[in-house]
Short mmCIF file of C-alpha atoms and ligand atoms in Angstrom, two decimals:
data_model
loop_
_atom_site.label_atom_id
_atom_site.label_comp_id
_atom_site.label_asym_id
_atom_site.label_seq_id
_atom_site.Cartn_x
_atom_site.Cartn_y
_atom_site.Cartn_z
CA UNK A 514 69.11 69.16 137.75
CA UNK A 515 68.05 65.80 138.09
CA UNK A 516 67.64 65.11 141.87
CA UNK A 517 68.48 66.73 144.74
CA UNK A 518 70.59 64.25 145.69
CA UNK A 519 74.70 65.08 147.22
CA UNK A 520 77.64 63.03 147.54
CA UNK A 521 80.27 63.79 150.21
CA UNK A 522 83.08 62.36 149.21
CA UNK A 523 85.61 62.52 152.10
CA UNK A 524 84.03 62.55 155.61
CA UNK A 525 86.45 64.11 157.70
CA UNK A 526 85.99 68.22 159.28
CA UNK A 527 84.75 69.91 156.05
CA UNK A 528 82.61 66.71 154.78
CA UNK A 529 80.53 66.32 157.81
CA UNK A 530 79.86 70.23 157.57
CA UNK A 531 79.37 70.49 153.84
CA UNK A 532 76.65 66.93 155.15
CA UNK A 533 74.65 69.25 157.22
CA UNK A 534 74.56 72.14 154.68
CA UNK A 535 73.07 69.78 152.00
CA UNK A 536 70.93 68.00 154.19
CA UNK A 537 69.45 71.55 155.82
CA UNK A 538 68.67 73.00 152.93
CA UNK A 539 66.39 69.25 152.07
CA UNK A 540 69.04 67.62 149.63
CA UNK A 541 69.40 63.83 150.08
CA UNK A 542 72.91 63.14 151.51
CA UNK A 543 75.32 60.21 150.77
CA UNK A 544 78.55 60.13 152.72
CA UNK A 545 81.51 58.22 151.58
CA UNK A 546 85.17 58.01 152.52
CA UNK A 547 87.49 55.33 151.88
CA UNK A 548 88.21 54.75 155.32
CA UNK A 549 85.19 52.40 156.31
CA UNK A 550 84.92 54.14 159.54
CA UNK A 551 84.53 57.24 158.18
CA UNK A 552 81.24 58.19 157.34
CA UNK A 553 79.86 56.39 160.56
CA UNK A 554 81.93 58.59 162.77
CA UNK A 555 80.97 61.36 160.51
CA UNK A 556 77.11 60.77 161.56
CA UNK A 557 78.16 60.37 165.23
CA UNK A 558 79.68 63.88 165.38
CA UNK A 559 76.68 65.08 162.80
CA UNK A 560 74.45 63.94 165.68
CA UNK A 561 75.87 65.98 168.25
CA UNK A 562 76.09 68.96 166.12
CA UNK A 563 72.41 68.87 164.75
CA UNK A 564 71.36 69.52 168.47
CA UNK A 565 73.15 72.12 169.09
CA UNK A 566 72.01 73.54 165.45
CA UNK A 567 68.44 73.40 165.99
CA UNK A 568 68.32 74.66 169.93
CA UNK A 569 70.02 77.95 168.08
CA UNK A 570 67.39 77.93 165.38
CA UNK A 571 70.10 77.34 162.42
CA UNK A 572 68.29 74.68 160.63
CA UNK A 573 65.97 76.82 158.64
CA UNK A 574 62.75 75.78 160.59
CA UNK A 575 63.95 71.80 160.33
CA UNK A 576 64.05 69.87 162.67
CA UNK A 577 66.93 67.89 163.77
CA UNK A 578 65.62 64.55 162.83
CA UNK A 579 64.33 65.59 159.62
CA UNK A 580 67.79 67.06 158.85
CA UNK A 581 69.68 63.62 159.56
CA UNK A 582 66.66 61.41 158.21
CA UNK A 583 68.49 62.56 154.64
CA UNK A 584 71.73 61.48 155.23
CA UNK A 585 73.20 57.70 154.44
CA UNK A 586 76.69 56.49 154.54
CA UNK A 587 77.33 54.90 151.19
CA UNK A 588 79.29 51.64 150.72
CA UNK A 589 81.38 52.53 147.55
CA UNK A 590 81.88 55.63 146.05
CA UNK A 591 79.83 54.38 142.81
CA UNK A 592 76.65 54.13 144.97
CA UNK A 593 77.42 57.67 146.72
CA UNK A 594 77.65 59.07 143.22
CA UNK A 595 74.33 57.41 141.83
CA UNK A 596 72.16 60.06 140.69
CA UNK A 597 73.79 62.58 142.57
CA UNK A 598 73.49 65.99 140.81
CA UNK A 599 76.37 67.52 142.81
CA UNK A 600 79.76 65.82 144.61
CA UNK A 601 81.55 67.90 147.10
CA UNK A 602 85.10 66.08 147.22
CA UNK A 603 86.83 66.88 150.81
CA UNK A 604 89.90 64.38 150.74
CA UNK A 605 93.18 65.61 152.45
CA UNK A 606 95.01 69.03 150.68
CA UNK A 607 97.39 66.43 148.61
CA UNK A 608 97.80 67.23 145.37
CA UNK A 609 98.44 63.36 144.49
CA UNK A 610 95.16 62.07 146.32
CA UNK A 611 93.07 64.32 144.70
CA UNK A 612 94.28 63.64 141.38
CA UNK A 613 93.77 59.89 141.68
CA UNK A 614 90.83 60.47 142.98
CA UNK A 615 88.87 63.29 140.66
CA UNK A 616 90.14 60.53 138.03
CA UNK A 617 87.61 57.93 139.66
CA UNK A 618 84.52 61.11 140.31
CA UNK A 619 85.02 61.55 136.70
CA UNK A 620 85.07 58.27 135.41
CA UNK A 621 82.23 56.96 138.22
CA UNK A 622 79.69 60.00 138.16
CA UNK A 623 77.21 60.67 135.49
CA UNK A 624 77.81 63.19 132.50
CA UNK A 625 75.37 66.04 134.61
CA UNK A 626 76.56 65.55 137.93
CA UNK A 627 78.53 68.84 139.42
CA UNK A 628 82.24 67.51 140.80
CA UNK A 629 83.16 70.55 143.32
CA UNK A 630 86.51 70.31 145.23
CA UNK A 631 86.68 71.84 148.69
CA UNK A 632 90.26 72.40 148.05
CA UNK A 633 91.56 75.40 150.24
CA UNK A 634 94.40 76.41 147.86
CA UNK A 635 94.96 74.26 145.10
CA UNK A 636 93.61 75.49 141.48
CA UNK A 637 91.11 72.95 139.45
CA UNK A 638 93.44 72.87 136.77
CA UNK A 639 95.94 70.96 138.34
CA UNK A 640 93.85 67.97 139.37
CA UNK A 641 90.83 68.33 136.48
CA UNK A 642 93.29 68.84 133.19
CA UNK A 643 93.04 65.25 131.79
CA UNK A 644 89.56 64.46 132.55
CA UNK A 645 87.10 63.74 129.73
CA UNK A 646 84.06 65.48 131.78
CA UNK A 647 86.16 68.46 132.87
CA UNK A 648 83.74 70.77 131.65
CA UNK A 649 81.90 70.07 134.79
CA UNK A 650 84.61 70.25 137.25
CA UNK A 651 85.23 72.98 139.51
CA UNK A 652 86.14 74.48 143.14
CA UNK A 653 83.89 75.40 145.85
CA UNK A 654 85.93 76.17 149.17
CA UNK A 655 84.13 77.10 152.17
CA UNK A 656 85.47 78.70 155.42
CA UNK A 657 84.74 75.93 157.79
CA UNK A 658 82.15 75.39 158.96
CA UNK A 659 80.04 76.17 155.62
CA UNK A 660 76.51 75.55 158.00
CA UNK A 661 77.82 78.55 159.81
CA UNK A 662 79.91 80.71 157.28
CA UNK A 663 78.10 81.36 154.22
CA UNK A 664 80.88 82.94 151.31
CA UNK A 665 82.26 80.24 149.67
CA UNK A 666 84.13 80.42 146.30
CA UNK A 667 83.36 79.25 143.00
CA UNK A 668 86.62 78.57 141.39
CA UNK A 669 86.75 77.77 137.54
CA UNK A 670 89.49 76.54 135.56
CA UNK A 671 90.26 77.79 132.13
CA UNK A 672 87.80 74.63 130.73
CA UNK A 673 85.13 74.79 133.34
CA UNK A 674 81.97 75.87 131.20
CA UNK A 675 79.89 78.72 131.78
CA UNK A 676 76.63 76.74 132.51
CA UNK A 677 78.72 74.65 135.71
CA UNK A 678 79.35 77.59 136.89
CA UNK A 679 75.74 78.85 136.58
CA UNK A 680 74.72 75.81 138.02
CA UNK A 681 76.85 75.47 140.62
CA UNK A 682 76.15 79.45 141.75
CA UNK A 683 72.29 78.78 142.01
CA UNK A 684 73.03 75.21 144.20
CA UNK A 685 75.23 77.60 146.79
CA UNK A 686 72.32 80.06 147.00
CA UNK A 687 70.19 77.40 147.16
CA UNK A 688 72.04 76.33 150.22
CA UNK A 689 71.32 79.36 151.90
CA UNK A 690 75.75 79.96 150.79
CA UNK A 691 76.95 83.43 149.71
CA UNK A 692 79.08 82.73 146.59
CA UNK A 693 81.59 84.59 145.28
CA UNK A 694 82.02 83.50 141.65
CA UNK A 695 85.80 84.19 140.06
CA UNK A 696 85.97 84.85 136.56
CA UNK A 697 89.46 82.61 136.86
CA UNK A 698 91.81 80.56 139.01
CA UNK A 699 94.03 81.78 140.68
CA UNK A 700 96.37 80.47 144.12
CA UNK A 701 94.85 80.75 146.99
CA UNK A 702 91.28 82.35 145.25
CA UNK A 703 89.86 85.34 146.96
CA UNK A 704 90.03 84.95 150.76
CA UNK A 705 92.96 83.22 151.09
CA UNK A 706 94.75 85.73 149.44
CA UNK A 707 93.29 88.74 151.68
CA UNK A 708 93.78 86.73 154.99
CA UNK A 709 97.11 85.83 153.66
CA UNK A 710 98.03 89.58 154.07
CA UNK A 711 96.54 90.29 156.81
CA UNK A 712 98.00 87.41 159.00
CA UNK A 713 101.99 88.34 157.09
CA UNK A 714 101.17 91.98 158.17
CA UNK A 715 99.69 90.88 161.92
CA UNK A 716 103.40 88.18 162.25
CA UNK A 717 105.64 91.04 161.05
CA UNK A 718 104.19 93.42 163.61
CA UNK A 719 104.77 91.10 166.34
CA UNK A 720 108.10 90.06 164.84
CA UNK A 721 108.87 93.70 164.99
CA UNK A 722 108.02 94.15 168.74
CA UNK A 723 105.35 96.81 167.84
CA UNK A 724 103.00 94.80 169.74
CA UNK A 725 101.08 91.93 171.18
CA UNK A 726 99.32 89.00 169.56
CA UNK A 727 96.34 90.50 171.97
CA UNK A 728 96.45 93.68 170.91
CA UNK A 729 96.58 92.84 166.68
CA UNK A 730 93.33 90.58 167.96
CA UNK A 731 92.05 93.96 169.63
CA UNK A 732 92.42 95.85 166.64
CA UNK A 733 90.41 93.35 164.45
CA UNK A 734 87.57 92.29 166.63
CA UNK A 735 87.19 95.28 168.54
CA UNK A 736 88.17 97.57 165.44
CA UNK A 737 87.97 96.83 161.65
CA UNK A 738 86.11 93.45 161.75
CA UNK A 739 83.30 94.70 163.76
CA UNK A 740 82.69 96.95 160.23
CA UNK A 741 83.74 94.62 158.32
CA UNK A 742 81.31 91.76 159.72
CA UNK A 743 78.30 93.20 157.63
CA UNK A 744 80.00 95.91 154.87
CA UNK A 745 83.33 94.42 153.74
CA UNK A 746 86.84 96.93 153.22
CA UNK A 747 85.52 98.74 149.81
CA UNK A 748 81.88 99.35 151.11
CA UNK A 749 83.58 100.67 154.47
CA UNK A 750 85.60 103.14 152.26
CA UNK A 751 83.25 104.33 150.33
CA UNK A 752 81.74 105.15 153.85
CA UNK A 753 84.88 107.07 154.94
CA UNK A 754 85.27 110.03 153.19
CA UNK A 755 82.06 112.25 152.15
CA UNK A 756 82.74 112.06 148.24
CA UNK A 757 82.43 108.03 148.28
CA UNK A 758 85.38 105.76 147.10
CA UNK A 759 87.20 107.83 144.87
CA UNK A 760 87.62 110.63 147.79
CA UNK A 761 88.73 108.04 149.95
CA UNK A 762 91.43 106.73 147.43
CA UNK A 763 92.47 110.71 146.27
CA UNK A 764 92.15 111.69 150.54
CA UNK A 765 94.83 108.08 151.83
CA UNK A 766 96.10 106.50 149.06
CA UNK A 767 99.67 108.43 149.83
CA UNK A 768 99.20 107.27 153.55
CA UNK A 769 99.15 103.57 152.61
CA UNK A 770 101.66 104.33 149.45
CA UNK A 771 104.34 105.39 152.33
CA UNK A 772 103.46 102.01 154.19
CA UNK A 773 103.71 99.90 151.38
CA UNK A 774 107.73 99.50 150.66
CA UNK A 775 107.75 98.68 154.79
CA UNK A 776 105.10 95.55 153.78
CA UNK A 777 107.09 94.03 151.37
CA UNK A 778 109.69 92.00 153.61
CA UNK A 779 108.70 88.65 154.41
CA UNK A 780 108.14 87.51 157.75
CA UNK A 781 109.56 83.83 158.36
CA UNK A 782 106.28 82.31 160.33
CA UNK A 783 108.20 79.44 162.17
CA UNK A 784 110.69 81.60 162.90
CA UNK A 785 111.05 83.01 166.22
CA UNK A 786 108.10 85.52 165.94
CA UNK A 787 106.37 81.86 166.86
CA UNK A 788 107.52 81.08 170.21
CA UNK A 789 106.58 84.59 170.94
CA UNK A 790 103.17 84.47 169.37
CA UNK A 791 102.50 80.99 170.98
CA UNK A 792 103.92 81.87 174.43
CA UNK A 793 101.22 84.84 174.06
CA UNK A 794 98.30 82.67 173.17
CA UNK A 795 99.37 79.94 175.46
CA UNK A 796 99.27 82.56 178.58
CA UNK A 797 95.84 83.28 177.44
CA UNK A 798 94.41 80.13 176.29
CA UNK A 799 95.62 77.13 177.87
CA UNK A 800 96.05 74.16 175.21
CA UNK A 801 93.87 71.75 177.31
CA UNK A 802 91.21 74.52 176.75
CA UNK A 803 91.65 74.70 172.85
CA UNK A 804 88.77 71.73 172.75
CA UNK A 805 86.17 74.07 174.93
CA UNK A 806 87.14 77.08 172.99
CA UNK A 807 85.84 75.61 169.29
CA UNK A 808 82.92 74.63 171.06
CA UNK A 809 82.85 78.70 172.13
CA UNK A 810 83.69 79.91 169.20
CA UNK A 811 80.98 77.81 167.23
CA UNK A 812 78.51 79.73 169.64
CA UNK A 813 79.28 83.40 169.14
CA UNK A 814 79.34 82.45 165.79
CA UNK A 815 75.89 81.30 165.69
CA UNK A 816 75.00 84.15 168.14
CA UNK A 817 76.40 86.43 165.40
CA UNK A 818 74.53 84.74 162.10
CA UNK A 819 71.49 85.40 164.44
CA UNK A 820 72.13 89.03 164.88
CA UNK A 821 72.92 89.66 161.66
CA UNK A 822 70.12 88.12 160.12
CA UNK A 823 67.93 90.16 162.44
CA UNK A 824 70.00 93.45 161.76
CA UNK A 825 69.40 92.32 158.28
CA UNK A 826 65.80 92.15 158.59
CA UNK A 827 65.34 95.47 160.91
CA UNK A 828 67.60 97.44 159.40
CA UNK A 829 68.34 96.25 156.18
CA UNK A 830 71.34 95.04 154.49
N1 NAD B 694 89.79 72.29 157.70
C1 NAD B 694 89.42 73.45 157.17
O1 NAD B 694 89.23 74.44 157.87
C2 NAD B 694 89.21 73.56 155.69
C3 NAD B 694 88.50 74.67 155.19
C4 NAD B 694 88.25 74.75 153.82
C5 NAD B 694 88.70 73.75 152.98
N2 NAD B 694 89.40 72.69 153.48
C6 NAD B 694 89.82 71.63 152.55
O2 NAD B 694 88.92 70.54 152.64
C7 NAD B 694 89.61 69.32 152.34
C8 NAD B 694 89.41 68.35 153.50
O3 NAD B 694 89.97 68.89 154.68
P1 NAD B 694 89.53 68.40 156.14
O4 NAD B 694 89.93 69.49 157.07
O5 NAD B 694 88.11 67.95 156.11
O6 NAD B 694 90.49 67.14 156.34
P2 NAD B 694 90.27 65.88 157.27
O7 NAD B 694 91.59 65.27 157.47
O8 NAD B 694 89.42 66.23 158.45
O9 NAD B 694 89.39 64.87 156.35
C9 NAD B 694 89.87 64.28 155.18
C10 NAD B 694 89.04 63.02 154.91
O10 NAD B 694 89.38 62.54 153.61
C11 NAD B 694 89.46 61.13 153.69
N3 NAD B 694 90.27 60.65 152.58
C12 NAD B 694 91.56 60.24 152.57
N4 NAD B 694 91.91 59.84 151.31
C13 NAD B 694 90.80 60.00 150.54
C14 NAD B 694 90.51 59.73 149.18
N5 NAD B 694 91.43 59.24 148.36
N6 NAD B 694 89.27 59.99 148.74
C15 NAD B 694 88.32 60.51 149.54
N7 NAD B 694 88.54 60.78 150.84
C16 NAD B 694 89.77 60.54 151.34
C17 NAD B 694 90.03 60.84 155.06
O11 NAD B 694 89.76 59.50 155.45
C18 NAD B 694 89.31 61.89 155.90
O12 NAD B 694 88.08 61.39 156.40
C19 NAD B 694 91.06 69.72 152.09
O13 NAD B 694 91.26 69.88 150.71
C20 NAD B 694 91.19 71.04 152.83
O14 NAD B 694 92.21 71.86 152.30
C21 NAD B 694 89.65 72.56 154.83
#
């Protein structure tokens, strides 16, 4: 790697908070968006945030200052992409943009610098295909925010080589990230996919009238998430039944098997399971509150990094 420097390309939500994740872990940071704005308003909010980082000791011993002493806006994208070792692109989840644009990384960035999407759900094939340097193309999607949420996934597409990917698994760690690394694209990668289920299964409950939005909520945080928080599903499993995984699978498999043909209708989500869900979340939550309630959430998230790293640490992991 030739410097440790980033360019954020794209400063809106998830390029501010891939910013701070650079910056923490000491790379040099050059923000650019083509709105001229952008990046400026990016470093306003950055500001704010930094604070609030470093009073919860999530800046890995940095200080605030030193954090946002290594972050520019840049100008162009040329001089964001100057000697940059790694871009993280973060325009808007349009197919169209991104293609115009990974056209420009590609032709603007030098022949070793890393060009990482943050795409949610779109596949690097469809917006790398034509590009001479697409050998060092690739997706990394966080779960936002990626200062506070360390899996991310390393997407390849069929022509991504080996050594990108190698590269671009020892920047996340680097970062402090968790990567999961596919072996191959695929819509909506690894999370996606599994919250995708999830939420279908939580909306066709409701839809059903088998119960509350509060009490599918209930059964995740105060049920399987507070497991699956620091094991995951397969290592909770192999937890579950004395002979390990295998026992587990032989012991339910024909409880789930008699679920499964019941899972298999689709749920319409704007449908009118909606008004009920949002009537539900409205009573709770107030939608002037929504604003205060990120700024909640964003602390028992940090509250729970902390006690996991010390769980990690006392307990092991
Ligand atoms: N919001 C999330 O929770 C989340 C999580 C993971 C991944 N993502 C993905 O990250 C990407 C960015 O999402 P976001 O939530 O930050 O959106 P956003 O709307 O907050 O920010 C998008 C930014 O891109 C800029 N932009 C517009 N056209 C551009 C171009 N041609 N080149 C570069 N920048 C351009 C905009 O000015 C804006 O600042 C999307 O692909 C999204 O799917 C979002």
């Amino acid at each position: 790697m030739t410097e440790q420097v980033a360019a954020i390309v794209g400063t809106g939500l998830v390029g501010r908070a891939w910013a701070i994740a650079f910056a923490r872990a000491g790379w040099e940071v050059r923000l650019w968006d083509p709105v001229a704005a952008a990046p400026a308003a990016a470093l306003a909010t950055i500001d704010g945030l930094l604070a609030d980082l470093a009073a919860q000791d999530m800046l890995n011993g940095a200080d605030a200052a030193a954090v946002r002493g290594r972050m520019a806006s840049a100008a162009t994208l040329a001089e964001a992409l100057a000697g940059a070792a790694w871009a993280q692109e973060n325009a808007p989840e349009d197919l169209a943009i991104k293609r115009a644009l990974w056209r420009e990384l590609d032709a603007l960035a030098g022949p070793s610098t890393i060009l990482a999407s943050s795409t949610s759900a779109i596949v690097p094939s469809r917006f790398t295909e034509g590009l001479a340097g697409r050998a060092r193309c690739l997706t990394c999607h966080p779960i936002n925010p990626p200062y506070l949420i360390p899996a991310v996934e390393l997407v390849p597409s069929p022509w991504t080589a080996a050594d990108t990917m190698a590269r671009a698994e020892a920047v996340a760690r680097g970062l402090g990230q968790a990567p999961i690394v596919m072996k191959r694209e695929l819509d909506g990668f690894v999370m996606n996919r599994m919250q995708g289920a999830l939420l279908e299964e939580a909306f066709r409950l409701v839809a059903g009238g088998y119960c509350t939005t509060e009490d599918i909520d209930t059964g995740l945080k105060d049920g399987l998430a507070l497991r699956w928080s620091f094991m995951g599903p397969f290592e909770t499993i192999d937890l579950n039944a004395p002979g390990g995984v295998r026992d587990y699978a032989q012991r339910y498999q024909q409880i789930y098997e008699r679920l499964f043909p019941s899972m298999q209708r689709r749920v319409d989500w704007s449908g009118p399971v909606i008004d009920r869900i949002e009537q539900e979340r409205r009573a709770r939550l107030p939608a002037e509150d929504l604003p205060e309630r990120h700024r909640w959430r964003d602390r028992r998230l940090m509250a729970l990094l902390r006690h996991k790293r010390n769980a990690a640490r006392e307990i092991g992991s």
